[in-house]
Amino acid sequence: MLIWLKRNYFCVGFGALLFLFALSLPNRALNIDDPWLAETSYWVAKVGYARSTLLWGINNYEILDLNYHKLWVLIGALFWKTFGFTVTVFKSVGLLFFFIFLVGFYYYFRDREKEYSLRDFWIGAFLIWSTNLVFNYSFVFRPEIGIMAVGFWGFFFFRKSILQSNWKKMLVAGLLFGLCVPLHIKGSVYPMTAGLFLLLFHRHLKSILALGIGVVAGILPYFWDITSIERLQFWYKQFSNNPVVHSMPKTIWYYILKPLQEHKRFFHQEHEIAFSLLFFVCLLIFYKPLKKYLDIEVKFLFLTVIGMGATSHSMTDKSLLLYYPFMVLVVVTALKIMPVKSRTIPILLALSLLVNMAMNIRLVLKSDRNVAQRSAIAAAQIGKKNVKVMADISFIFNEMDNYEIYGAQNYTFTCAFYTGEIPTIDRYFEYAKKFGVEFIVFDTVSMSGEEEELFKNVDLSVGKEVKNFRVKYNYDGITVLEKFKELDLAEKS
């Protein structure tokens, strides 16, 4: 074992990680998905069903949204009703699920106390928490950490069921794997992996039936708001018109060959490359002895990677979170069994920790300004409530109850994913006119890159006129445009 893992240096390192994480929480930068999913949770809690005024005019989402991360949004709605509608409340959902994962991770090591020590658990917890993906997304209102947590608990019971030939534990595993699907559709990779694993390596009829029953029960929350044939048809229309689904090729060869590109997901950015190199080297060097410890884990991970490669629409690095628990188990076990004089693994471990911690420090330094406070500044410039406002998505914190808010990025989003046309200023303001918008609010905290590109050559100085709007306020990245009054137009004529 590495010398720094044997001494107090590890305690210092873990303490530094905890301090760094806690330091980042009060001013953690807004993730683009925080407001998107929070708005859906808002409507579920307020009116009893999902909709999105931010996506007004797209797929009828402003009327009813049946194509969203069902269980995650429901949990967000519960948090809002309990603790209030703030960025921190929604981000805390991810943090809760990360701690749920850590509990499952602990019980995994405790269940294998003859092979692993408590120190091995703490090393694993440190390694996974120090990765920039986990450090970042454990405080973001996105469901990947939730899938990681529920999925690993599912694997905990899945493994015990196989080793003990206990179909009841397989039923629990199936239920937990099934719950990953309503958290996010990509969570379907876990029940698919479990089913394929049983068919290939553990052909036990009771286990297969128990897994299937559990998975079906776990998936049921996805259909909580699909209560009629009409709603099922409405869901299918929204699902099939989703640009992600619509753009995916329909040929079987695409899904057969696509897993061959899945390795690219491991090598997106510096921090992912560093940790992935550590994992792959550990796996290659110690593959034979690892089979003694992690035969089920490695097979499960391999099938998960194949499944994700076949079904996912993109190479987003967030999906790596579904692999990380198993990758960390490989690294922890390699550290446990490697020769004392080994140099390759320690060097790669140090490199991974340095790169990931550097990215974590950068995340802390990239502290965000208070989005609710910025929204209040924009609202003060609007000067009245209950009017139609087209705003960047951060404006929903905390102005949802005060305005009818349309997403300022809707036009560029429609161009990029639906019409394919090149965005223009003229068409942007025609879009605003179409919905009777009286004010437009831009905020660089959540302004999309497409919006920035569209307005980069537009003079937004106070008093300047842009089409039928006048710039009323522009300071510190907040810009408020007001529609001309009828009197103004009469005077101009």
Tab-separated table of C-alpha atoms in Angstrom:
chain	number	residue	atom	x	y	z
A	1	MET	CA	0.000	0.000	0.000
A	2	LEU	CA	1.230	3.519	-0.746
A	3	ILE	CA	3.006	5.203	2.129
A	4	TRP	CA	0.668	8.204	2.137
A	5	LEU	CA	-2.289	5.862	2.549
A	6	LYS	CA	-0.664	4.343	5.653
A	7	ARG	CA	0.020	7.570	7.468
A	8	ASN	CA	-1.794	10.659	8.617
A	9	TYR	CA	-1.324	12.239	5.189
A	10	PHE	CA	-4.485	10.489	4.069
A	11	CYS	CA	-6.502	12.073	6.888
A	12	VAL	CA	-5.120	15.462	5.915
A	13	GLY	CA	-6.010	14.853	2.262
A	14	PHE	CA	-9.537	13.718	3.061
A	15	GLY	CA	-10.012	16.659	5.417
A	16	ALA	CA	-8.819	19.040	2.701
A	17	LEU	CA	-11.294	17.509	0.253
A	18	LEU	CA	-14.181	17.915	2.701
A	19	PHE	CA	-13.170	21.502	3.425
A	20	LEU	CA	-12.900	22.301	-0.279
A	21	PHE	CA	-16.308	20.769	-0.977
A	22	ALA	CA	-17.984	22.608	1.910
A	23	LEU	CA	-16.308	25.846	0.817
A	24	SER	CA	-17.827	25.515	-2.645
A	25	LEU	CA	-21.439	24.995	-1.544
A	26	PRO	CA	-22.624	28.545	-0.687
A	27	ASN	CA	-21.580	30.042	-4.026
A	28	ARG	CA	-21.513	27.031	-6.344
A	29	ALA	CA	-21.928	28.132	-9.959
A	30	LEU	CA	-25.361	27.631	-11.503
A	31	ASN	CA	-25.541	24.613	-13.777
A	32	ILE	CA	-27.730	25.059	-16.839
A	33	ASP	CA	-29.898	22.107	-15.760
A	34	ASP	CA	-30.633	23.509	-12.288
A	35	PRO	CA	-33.326	25.939	-13.535
A	36	TRP	CA	-34.579	23.683	-16.336
A	37	LEU	CA	-35.520	20.847	-14.011
A	38	ALA	CA	-36.429	23.118	-11.091
A	39	GLU	CA	-39.082	24.814	-13.229
A	40	THR	CA	-40.703	21.465	-14.009
A	41	SER	CA	-40.665	20.584	-10.290
A	42	TYR	CA	-42.292	23.957	-9.578
A	43	TRP	CA	-45.261	23.198	-11.821
A	44	VAL	CA	-45.668	19.640	-10.518
A	45	ALA	CA	-45.835	20.970	-6.953
A	46	LYS	CA	-48.083	23.910	-7.827
A	47	VAL	CA	-50.610	22.542	-10.325
A	48	GLY	CA	-50.150	18.778	-9.959
A	49	TYR	CA	-48.683	18.061	-13.393
A	50	ALA	CA	-45.553	18.906	-15.363
A	51	ARG	CA	-45.348	21.745	-17.864
A	52	SER	CA	-42.755	24.297	-18.922
A	53	THR	CA	-43.331	27.930	-19.770
A	54	LEU	CA	-39.585	28.252	-20.353
A	55	LEU	CA	-40.132	25.983	-23.370
A	56	TRP	CA	-43.281	27.794	-24.506
A	57	GLY	CA	-44.053	27.041	-28.146
A	58	ILE	CA	-42.007	23.821	-28.294
A	59	ASN	CA	-43.811	20.438	-28.405
A	60	ASN	CA	-46.735	21.900	-26.398
A	61	TYR	CA	-44.608	21.740	-23.247
A	62	GLU	CA	-46.339	24.879	-21.967
A	63	ILE	CA	-49.603	22.893	-21.839
A	64	LEU	CA	-48.389	19.538	-20.561
A	65	ASP	CA	-44.966	17.915	-20.354
A	66	LEU	CA	-44.878	14.119	-20.222
A	67	ASN	CA	-41.303	13.757	-21.449
A	68	TYR	CA	-39.072	14.568	-18.482
A	69	HIS	CA	-37.053	12.939	-15.678
A	70	LYS	CA	-40.156	11.854	-13.791
A	71	LEU	CA	-38.946	10.620	-10.399
A	72	TRP	CA	-36.166	13.210	-10.129
A	73	VAL	CA	-38.620	16.034	-10.768
A	74	LEU	CA	-41.085	14.596	-8.228
A	75	ILE	CA	-38.333	14.527	-5.597
A	76	GLY	CA	-37.478	18.126	-6.521
A	77	ALA	CA	-41.135	19.091	-6.089
A	78	LEU	CA	-41.146	17.513	-2.629
A	79	PHE	CA	-37.987	19.426	-1.684
A	80	TRP	CA	-39.526	22.707	-2.902
A	81	LYS	CA	-42.725	22.205	-0.901
A	82	THR	CA	-40.671	21.293	2.183
A	83	PHE	CA	-37.750	23.727	2.058
A	84	GLY	CA	-38.631	26.456	-0.462
A	85	PHE	CA	-37.854	27.398	-4.056
A	86	THR	CA	-34.134	28.244	-4.068
A	87	VAL	CA	-31.114	27.119	-6.068
A	88	THR	CA	-29.523	25.600	-2.962
A	89	VAL	CA	-32.603	23.517	-2.152
A	90	PHE	CA	-32.634	21.918	-5.589
A	91	LYS	CA	-28.870	21.383	-5.668
A	92	SER	CA	-29.137	19.651	-2.288
A	93	VAL	CA	-31.131	16.808	-3.862
A	94	GLY	CA	-27.970	15.655	-5.621
A	95	LEU	CA	-25.994	15.933	-2.385
A	96	LEU	CA	-28.537	13.795	-0.524
A	97	PHE	CA	-28.254	11.056	-3.124
A	98	PHE	CA	-24.475	11.174	-2.994
A	99	PHE	CA	-24.601	10.477	0.730
A	100	ILE	CA	-27.076	7.655	0.009
A	101	PHE	CA	-24.470	6.266	-2.375
A	102	LEU	CA	-21.724	6.525	0.265
A	103	VAL	CA	-23.869	4.527	2.690
A	104	GLY	CA	-24.301	1.801	0.060
A	105	PHE	CA	-20.576	1.942	-0.712
A	106	TYR	CA	-19.822	1.464	2.992
A	107	TYR	CA	-22.151	-1.526	3.301
A	108	TYR	CA	-20.533	-3.077	0.234
A	109	PHE	CA	-17.128	-3.021	1.959
A	110	ARG	CA	-18.583	-4.110	5.291
A	111	ASP	CA	-20.264	-7.044	3.569
A	112	ARG	CA	-16.813	-8.070	2.319
A	113	GLU	CA	-14.914	-7.487	5.563
A	114	LYS	CA	-12.864	-10.670	5.110
A	115	GLU	CA	-11.395	-9.236	1.898
A	116	TYR	CA	-11.446	-5.479	2.526
A	117	SER	CA	-10.790	-3.272	5.533
A	118	LEU	CA	-12.514	-0.104	6.673
A	119	ARG	CA	-9.481	1.773	5.368
A	120	ASP	CA	-10.217	0.420	1.879
A	121	PHE	CA	-13.681	1.976	2.096
A	122	TRP	CA	-12.269	5.368	3.094
A	123	ILE	CA	-9.730	5.220	0.268
A	124	GLY	CA	-12.515	4.408	-2.189
A	125	ALA	CA	-14.741	7.174	-0.819
A	126	PHE	CA	-11.879	9.638	-1.117
A	127	LEU	CA	-11.063	8.586	-4.684
A	128	ILE	CA	-14.620	8.836	-5.985
A	129	TRP	CA	-15.358	12.120	-4.193
A	130	SER	CA	-12.136	13.679	-5.432
A	131	THR	CA	-13.025	13.072	-9.090
A	132	ASN	CA	-14.190	16.316	-10.624
A	133	LEU	CA	-17.347	14.769	-12.054
A	134	VAL	CA	-18.565	13.613	-8.639
A	135	PHE	CA	-17.305	16.754	-6.879
A	136	ASN	CA	-19.290	18.848	-9.360
A	137	TYR	CA	-22.487	16.861	-9.980
A	138	SER	CA	-23.059	15.898	-6.346
A	139	PHE	CA	-24.319	19.477	-5.974
A	140	VAL	CA	-26.227	19.870	-9.234
A	141	PHE	CA	-29.946	19.258	-9.769
A	142	ARG	CA	-29.396	16.504	-12.330
A	143	PRO	CA	-30.292	12.820	-11.880
A	144	GLU	CA	-26.963	11.119	-12.701
A	145	ILE	CA	-25.789	11.044	-9.070
A	146	GLY	CA	-29.216	9.694	-8.125
A	147	ILE	CA	-28.894	6.902	-10.693
A	148	MET	CA	-25.385	6.146	-9.431
A	149	ALA	CA	-26.679	5.862	-5.856
A	150	VAL	CA	-29.814	3.809	-6.510
A	151	GLY	CA	-28.021	1.710	-9.124
A	152	PHE	CA	-25.149	0.837	-6.788
A	153	TRP	CA	-27.579	-0.153	-4.041
A	154	GLY	CA	-29.269	-2.316	-6.677
A	155	PHE	CA	-25.929	-3.896	-7.517
A	156	PHE	CA	-25.287	-4.535	-3.805
A	157	PHE	CA	-28.400	-6.738	-3.614
A	158	PHE	CA	-27.785	-8.137	-7.112
A	159	ARG	CA	-24.358	-9.444	-6.090
A	160	LYS	CA	-25.616	-10.892	-2.803
A	161	SER	CA	-28.462	-12.617	-4.625
A	162	ILE	CA	-26.102	-14.297	-7.092
A	163	LEU	CA	-23.675	-15.459	-4.402
A	164	GLN	CA	-26.439	-16.693	-2.087
A	165	SER	CA	-28.914	-17.878	-4.774
A	166	ASN	CA	-31.512	-15.726	-3.025
A	167	TRP	CA	-34.329	-14.691	-5.352
A	168	LYS	CA	-35.824	-12.290	-2.776
A	169	LYS	CA	-32.689	-10.161	-2.851
A	170	MET	CA	-32.837	-10.256	-6.646
A	171	LEU	CA	-36.377	-8.876	-6.387
A	172	VAL	CA	-35.030	-5.936	-4.350
A	173	ALA	CA	-32.203	-5.483	-6.851
A	174	GLY	CA	-34.703	-5.419	-9.711
A	175	LEU	CA	-36.845	-2.838	-7.909
A	176	LEU	CA	-33.838	-0.556	-7.384
A	177	PHE	CA	-32.581	-1.018	-10.947
A	178	GLY	CA	-36.097	-0.285	-12.194
A	179	LEU	CA	-36.259	2.948	-10.177
A	180	CYS	CA	-33.244	4.187	-12.139
A	181	VAL	CA	-35.446	4.469	-15.248
A	182	PRO	CA	-37.888	7.137	-13.960
A	183	LEU	CA	-34.899	9.017	-12.532
A	184	HIS	CA	-33.558	9.355	-16.091
A	185	ILE	CA	-34.165	7.216	-19.151
A	186	LYS	CA	-30.420	6.478	-19.354
A	187	GLY	CA	-30.868	4.629	-16.059
A	188	SER	CA	-32.430	1.833	-18.132
A	189	VAL	CA	-28.870	0.645	-18.769
A	190	TYR	CA	-28.737	-0.896	-15.269
A	191	PRO	CA	-31.760	-3.237	-15.586
A	192	MET	CA	-30.652	-4.131	-19.123
A	193	THR	CA	-27.166	-4.950	-17.835
A	194	ALA	CA	-28.530	-7.010	-14.946
A	195	GLY	CA	-30.816	-8.977	-17.258
A	196	LEU	CA	-28.047	-9.655	-19.761
A	197	PHE	CA	-25.687	-10.659	-16.939
A	198	LEU	CA	-28.147	-13.276	-15.692
A	199	LEU	CA	-28.736	-14.649	-19.184
A	200	LEU	CA	-24.996	-14.957	-19.846
A	201	PHE	CA	-23.529	-15.934	-16.486
A	202	HIS	CA	-26.267	-16.962	-14.030
A	203	ARG	CA	-29.131	-18.789	-15.732
A	204	HIS	CA	-31.269	-19.160	-12.635
A	205	LEU	CA	-34.969	-19.045	-13.529
A	206	LYS	CA	-36.189	-17.726	-10.172
A	207	SER	CA	-33.577	-14.963	-10.249
A	208	ILE	CA	-34.506	-13.949	-13.787
A	209	LEU	CA	-38.222	-13.833	-12.922
A	210	ALA	CA	-37.570	-11.946	-9.678
A	211	LEU	CA	-35.391	-9.408	-11.477
A	212	GLY	CA	-38.047	-8.869	-14.139
A	213	ILE	CA	-40.865	-8.396	-11.619
A	214	GLY	CA	-38.754	-5.994	-9.569
A	215	VAL	CA	-37.739	-3.958	-12.616
A	216	VAL	CA	-41.347	-3.610	-13.803
A	217	ALA	CA	-42.410	-2.438	-10.332
A	218	GLY	CA	-39.533	0.048	-10.202
A	219	ILE	CA	-40.372	1.536	-13.596
A	220	LEU	CA	-44.029	2.195	-12.682
A	221	PRO	CA	-43.426	5.735	-11.259
A	222	TYR	CA	-42.514	6.803	-14.799
A	223	PHE	CA	-46.185	6.418	-15.738
A	224	TRP	CA	-47.658	8.315	-12.779
A	225	ASP	CA	-49.031	11.057	-15.050
A	226	ILE	CA	-49.836	8.911	-18.106
A	227	THR	CA	-53.363	8.055	-17.014
A	228	SER	CA	-55.209	7.598	-20.324
A	229	ILE	CA	-54.764	6.510	-23.937
A	230	GLU	CA	-54.830	10.178	-24.956
A	231	ARG	CA	-51.985	10.976	-22.580
A	232	LEU	CA	-50.024	7.959	-23.799
A	233	GLN	CA	-50.383	9.243	-27.362
A	234	PHE	CA	-49.411	12.731	-26.215
A	235	TRP	CA	-46.320	11.290	-24.477
A	236	TYR	CA	-45.317	9.372	-27.601
A	237	LYS	CA	-45.672	12.484	-29.756
A	238	GLN	CA	-43.466	14.514	-27.415
A	239	PHE	CA	-40.977	11.678	-27.018
A	240	SER	CA	-40.644	11.023	-30.755
A	241	ASN	CA	-40.396	14.771	-31.509
A	242	ASN	CA	-37.628	15.226	-28.955
A	243	PRO	CA	-34.624	16.372	-31.025
A	244	VAL	CA	-32.390	13.821	-29.308
A	245	VAL	CA	-34.660	10.887	-30.197
A	246	HIS	CA	-35.588	12.293	-33.594
A	247	SER	CA	-31.946	12.649	-34.653
A	248	MET	CA	-30.889	9.098	-33.726
A	249	PRO	CA	-30.471	6.731	-36.705
A	250	LYS	CA	-33.062	3.987	-37.003
A	251	THR	CA	-30.831	1.221	-38.438
A	252	ILE	CA	-29.948	-1.787	-36.281
A	253	TRP	CA	-26.310	-1.574	-37.369
A	254	TYR	CA	-25.991	1.811	-35.695
A	255	TYR	CA	-26.778	0.300	-32.291
A	256	ILE	CA	-24.572	-2.746	-32.913
A	257	LEU	CA	-21.519	-0.708	-33.923
A	258	LYS	CA	-21.976	2.314	-31.661
A	259	PRO	CA	-20.492	0.619	-28.542
A	260	LEU	CA	-17.185	0.484	-30.421
A	261	GLN	CA	-16.965	4.251	-29.879
A	262	GLU	CA	-17.789	4.177	-26.163
A	263	HIS	CA	-14.116	4.419	-25.205
A	264	LYS	CA	-14.256	8.090	-26.248
A	265	ARG	CA	-16.467	8.854	-23.237
A	266	PHE	CA	-13.569	8.023	-20.915
A	267	PHE	CA	-11.265	10.597	-22.503
A	268	HIS	CA	-13.210	13.869	-22.690
A	269	GLN	CA	-11.305	16.264	-20.468
A	270	GLU	CA	-8.056	16.253	-18.506
A	271	HIS	CA	-9.573	15.064	-15.227
A	272	GLU	CA	-11.488	12.224	-16.897
A	273	ILE	CA	-8.441	11.187	-18.912
A	274	ALA	CA	-6.268	11.060	-15.777
A	275	PHE	CA	-8.708	8.892	-13.814
A	276	SER	CA	-9.522	6.689	-16.813
A	277	LEU	CA	-5.816	6.011	-17.418
A	278	LEU	CA	-5.422	4.995	-13.784
A	279	PHE	CA	-8.403	2.646	-14.060
A	280	PHE	CA	-7.398	1.005	-17.343
A	281	VAL	CA	-3.793	0.463	-16.266
A	282	CYS	CA	-4.973	-1.108	-12.983
A	283	LEU	CA	-7.366	-3.330	-14.923
A	284	LEU	CA	-4.761	-4.447	-17.464
A	285	ILE	CA	-1.900	-5.050	-15.038
A	286	PHE	CA	-3.945	-6.867	-12.398
A	287	TYR	CA	-6.701	-8.414	-14.510
A	288	LYS	CA	-6.114	-12.016	-13.356
A	289	PRO	CA	-5.840	-11.326	-9.603
A	290	LEU	CA	-8.729	-8.847	-9.853
A	291	LYS	CA	-11.009	-11.674	-10.979
A	292	LYS	CA	-10.643	-13.199	-7.521
A	293	TYR	CA	-12.048	-10.040	-5.928
A	294	LEU	CA	-14.198	-8.387	-8.585
A	295	ASP	CA	-15.351	-10.964	-11.108
A	296	ILE	CA	-19.018	-9.934	-10.891
A	297	GLU	CA	-18.160	-6.215	-10.716
A	298	VAL	CA	-15.926	-6.209	-13.805
A	299	LYS	CA	-18.422	-8.213	-15.870
A	300	PHE	CA	-21.247	-5.917	-14.754
A	301	LEU	CA	-19.196	-2.825	-15.638
A	302	PHE	CA	-18.285	-4.223	-19.055
A	303	LEU	CA	-21.927	-4.941	-19.899
A	304	THR	CA	-22.960	-1.490	-18.603
A	305	VAL	CA	-20.409	0.159	-20.900
A	306	ILE	CA	-21.694	-1.861	-23.869
A	307	GLY	CA	-25.303	-1.001	-23.007
A	308	MET	CA	-24.575	2.690	-22.567
A	309	GLY	CA	-22.663	2.734	-25.824
A	310	ALA	CA	-25.559	1.147	-27.702
A	311	THR	CA	-28.395	3.255	-26.284
A	312	SER	CA	-27.017	6.710	-25.431
A	313	HIS	CA	-27.442	9.551	-27.901
A	314	SER	CA	-24.174	11.350	-27.153
A	315	MET	CA	-20.768	11.021	-25.520
A	316	THR	CA	-21.598	13.299	-22.593
A	317	ASP	CA	-19.161	12.758	-19.744
A	318	LYS	CA	-21.960	12.830	-17.141
A	319	SER	CA	-22.783	9.225	-18.008
A	320	LEU	CA	-19.369	8.189	-16.659
A	321	LEU	CA	-20.886	8.608	-13.203
A	322	LEU	CA	-22.715	5.320	-13.757
A	323	TYR	CA	-19.337	3.605	-14.221
A	324	TYR	CA	-17.353	5.341	-11.493
A	325	PRO	CA	-18.283	3.152	-8.475
A	326	PHE	CA	-17.026	0.052	-10.287
A	327	MET	CA	-13.954	1.814	-11.645
A	328	VAL	CA	-13.060	2.946	-8.120
A	329	LEU	CA	-13.442	-0.621	-6.825
A	330	VAL	CA	-10.898	-1.741	-9.424
A	331	VAL	CA	-8.430	0.973	-8.375
A	332	VAL	CA	-8.874	0.295	-4.633
A	333	THR	CA	-8.334	-3.429	-5.169
A	334	ALA	CA	-5.277	-2.808	-7.351
A	335	LEU	CA	-3.781	-0.623	-4.609
A	336	LYS	CA	-4.438	-3.438	-2.163
A	337	ILE	CA	-2.755	-6.221	-4.146
A	338	MET	CA	0.029	-4.403	-6.005
A	339	PRO	CA	3.669	-5.158	-5.148
A	340	VAL	CA	5.290	-2.819	-2.622
A	341	LYS	CA	7.898	-1.639	-5.128
A	342	SER	CA	5.383	-0.874	-7.880
A	343	ARG	CA	5.801	2.606	-9.375
A	344	THR	CA	3.354	2.807	-12.293
A	345	ILE	CA	0.129	2.785	-10.258
A	346	PRO	CA	1.345	5.308	-7.634
A	347	ILE	CA	2.458	7.727	-10.353
A	348	LEU	CA	-0.871	7.498	-12.192
A	349	LEU	CA	-2.769	7.794	-8.913
A	350	ALA	CA	-0.855	10.944	-7.989
A	351	LEU	CA	-1.465	12.363	-11.476
A	352	SER	CA	-5.197	11.639	-11.285
A	353	LEU	CA	-5.504	13.215	-7.837
A	354	LEU	CA	-3.518	16.310	-8.833
A	355	VAL	CA	-5.508	16.918	-12.020
A	356	ASN	CA	-8.902	16.308	-10.412
A	357	MET	CA	-8.145	18.366	-7.309
A	358	ALA	CA	-6.890	21.201	-9.516
A	359	MET	CA	-10.208	21.114	-11.388
A	360	ASN	CA	-12.074	21.041	-8.078
A	361	ILE	CA	-10.176	24.095	-6.849
A	362	ARG	CA	-11.011	25.871	-10.100
A	363	LEU	CA	-14.674	25.018	-9.536
A	364	VAL	CA	-14.502	26.548	-6.051
A	365	LEU	CA	-12.810	29.693	-7.353
A	366	LYS	CA	-15.450	29.974	-10.065
A	367	SER	CA	-17.962	30.999	-7.447
A	368	ASP	CA	-21.299	32.253	-8.669
A	369	ARG	CA	-23.096	35.424	-7.837
A	370	ASN	CA	-26.448	35.126	-6.100
A	371	VAL	CA	-28.861	34.365	-8.947
A	372	ALA	CA	-31.967	35.202	-6.888
A	373	GLN	CA	-30.462	38.569	-6.023
A	374	ARG	CA	-29.662	39.211	-9.684
A	375	SER	CA	-33.214	38.253	-10.657
A	376	ALA	CA	-34.529	40.688	-8.033
A	377	ILE	CA	-32.433	43.465	-9.604
A	378	ALA	CA	-33.947	42.737	-13.016
A	379	ALA	CA	-37.443	42.544	-11.499
A	380	ALA	CA	-36.959	45.954	-9.864
A	381	GLN	CA	-36.192	47.394	-13.301
A	382	ILE	CA	-39.338	45.832	-14.727
A	383	GLY	CA	-41.227	47.638	-11.985
A	384	LYS	CA	-44.462	45.657	-12.110
A	385	LYS	CA	-45.639	42.091	-11.733
A	386	ASN	CA	-47.830	39.647	-13.653
A	387	VAL	CA	-46.480	40.631	-17.072
A	388	LYS	CA	-44.984	38.445	-19.795
A	389	VAL	CA	-41.193	38.323	-19.572
A	390	MET	CA	-38.801	36.551	-21.910
A	391	ALA	CA	-35.764	35.832	-19.751
A	392	ASP	CA	-32.666	33.733	-19.408
A	393	ILE	CA	-33.423	30.671	-17.330
A	394	SER	CA	-31.786	31.825	-14.075
A	395	PHE	CA	-34.593	34.416	-13.774
A	396	ILE	CA	-36.931	31.730	-12.413
A	397	PHE	CA	-35.033	32.028	-9.081
A	398	ASN	CA	-37.085	33.483	-7.412
A	399	GLU	CA	-39.553	35.136	-9.796
A	400	MET	CA	-41.754	32.223	-10.853
A	401	ASP	CA	-44.720	33.476	-8.825
A	402	ASN	CA	-44.404	37.039	-10.108
A	403	TYR	CA	-44.248	36.710	-13.895
A	404	GLU	CA	-45.194	34.571	-16.857
A	405	ILE	CA	-41.669	33.617	-17.895
A	406	TYR	CA	-40.669	32.445	-21.367
A	407	GLY	CA	-37.189	31.106	-22.094
A	408	ALA	CA	-35.065	33.726	-23.871
A	409	GLN	CA	-33.123	30.924	-25.548
A	410	ASN	CA	-36.215	29.292	-27.098
A	411	TYR	CA	-35.742	30.860	-30.524
A	412	THR	CA	-32.080	29.831	-30.875
A	413	PHE	CA	-32.935	26.413	-29.398
A	414	THR	CA	-35.675	25.939	-32.007
A	415	CYS	CA	-33.285	26.939	-34.786
A	416	ALA	CA	-30.581	24.551	-33.583
A	417	PHE	CA	-32.727	21.471	-32.964
A	418	TYR	CA	-35.952	21.820	-34.967
A	419	THR	CA	-35.892	24.174	-37.962
A	420	GLY	CA	-32.176	24.237	-38.771
A	421	GLU	CA	-32.386	27.903	-39.806
A	422	ILE	CA	-29.686	30.441	-38.976
A	423	PRO	CA	-30.856	32.711	-36.116
A	424	THR	CA	-31.346	36.408	-36.893
A	425	ILE	CA	-32.139	39.423	-34.732
A	426	ASP	CA	-35.281	40.161	-36.765
A	427	ARG	CA	-36.673	36.669	-36.232
A	428	TYR	CA	-35.724	36.750	-32.540
A	429	PHE	CA	-37.900	39.804	-31.909
A	430	GLU	CA	-40.692	38.425	-34.087
A	431	TYR	CA	-40.628	35.444	-31.732
A	432	ALA	CA	-40.945	37.776	-28.733
A	433	LYS	CA	-43.842	39.603	-30.409
A	434	LYS	CA	-45.590	36.292	-31.120
A	435	PHE	CA	-46.006	35.685	-27.385
A	436	GLY	CA	-46.861	39.253	-26.437
A	437	VAL	CA	-43.677	39.705	-24.394
A	438	GLU	CA	-43.363	43.093	-22.656
A	439	PHE	CA	-39.860	42.698	-21.208
A	440	ILE	CA	-36.726	40.768	-22.131
A	441	VAL	CA	-34.130	39.928	-19.470
A	442	PHE	CA	-30.614	38.746	-20.253
A	443	ASP	CA	-28.231	37.516	-17.568
A	444	THR	CA	-24.723	36.328	-18.399
A	445	VAL	CA	-24.987	33.810	-15.530
A	446	SER	CA	-27.276	31.639	-17.672
A	447	MET	CA	-27.196	33.210	-21.143
A	448	SER	CA	-26.710	30.531	-23.784
A	449	GLY	CA	-23.788	30.583	-26.179
A	450	GLU	CA	-26.207	30.888	-29.099
A	451	GLU	CA	-27.773	33.997	-27.550
A	452	GLU	CA	-24.363	35.545	-26.926
A	453	GLU	CA	-23.397	34.913	-30.537
A	454	LEU	CA	-26.668	36.401	-31.807
A	455	PHE	CA	-26.325	39.615	-29.771
A	456	LYS	CA	-22.547	40.066	-29.830
A	457	ASN	CA	-22.708	42.929	-32.377
A	458	VAL	CA	-25.877	44.535	-30.994
A	459	ASP	CA	-25.481	47.749	-29.005
A	460	LEU	CA	-27.301	47.153	-25.720
A	461	SER	CA	-26.388	50.448	-24.081
A	462	VAL	CA	-29.108	52.027	-21.936
A	463	GLY	CA	-31.547	53.968	-24.095
A	464	LYS	CA	-30.658	52.168	-27.321
A	465	GLU	CA	-33.531	50.804	-29.388
A	466	VAL	CA	-33.508	47.273	-30.759
A	467	LYS	CA	-36.471	46.647	-33.053
A	468	ASN	CA	-39.583	47.369	-30.953
A	469	PHE	CA	-37.709	47.269	-27.615
A	470	ARG	CA	-35.647	49.835	-25.736
A	471	VAL	CA	-32.762	48.982	-23.397
A	472	LYS	CA	-33.870	50.086	-19.938
A	473	TYR	CA	-31.011	48.669	-17.839
A	474	ASN	CA	-27.575	47.191	-18.497
A	475	TYR	CA	-25.137	46.609	-15.658
A	476	ASP	CA	-22.978	43.757	-14.358
A	477	GLY	CA	-24.202	41.311	-16.999
A	478	ILE	CA	-27.900	42.019	-16.397
A	479	THR	CA	-29.788	43.600	-19.293
A	480	VAL	CA	-33.473	44.560	-19.300
A	481	LEU	CA	-35.283	45.547	-22.503
A	482	GLU	CA	-38.777	47.059	-22.438
A	483	LYS	CA	-41.281	47.013	-25.266
A	484	PHE	CA	-42.232	50.400	-26.696
A	485	LYS	CA	-45.388	51.941	-25.291
A	486	GLU	CA	-48.202	52.690	-27.728
A	487	LEU	CA	-47.718	56.373	-26.947
A	488	ASP	CA	-44.075	56.148	-28.021
A	489	LEU	CA	-45.084	54.668	-31.357
A	490	ALA	CA	-47.701	57.363	-31.896
A	491	GLU	CA	-45.143	60.104	-31.192
A	492	LYS	CA	-42.689	58.545	-33.674
A	493	SER	CA	-45.327	58.652	-36.409
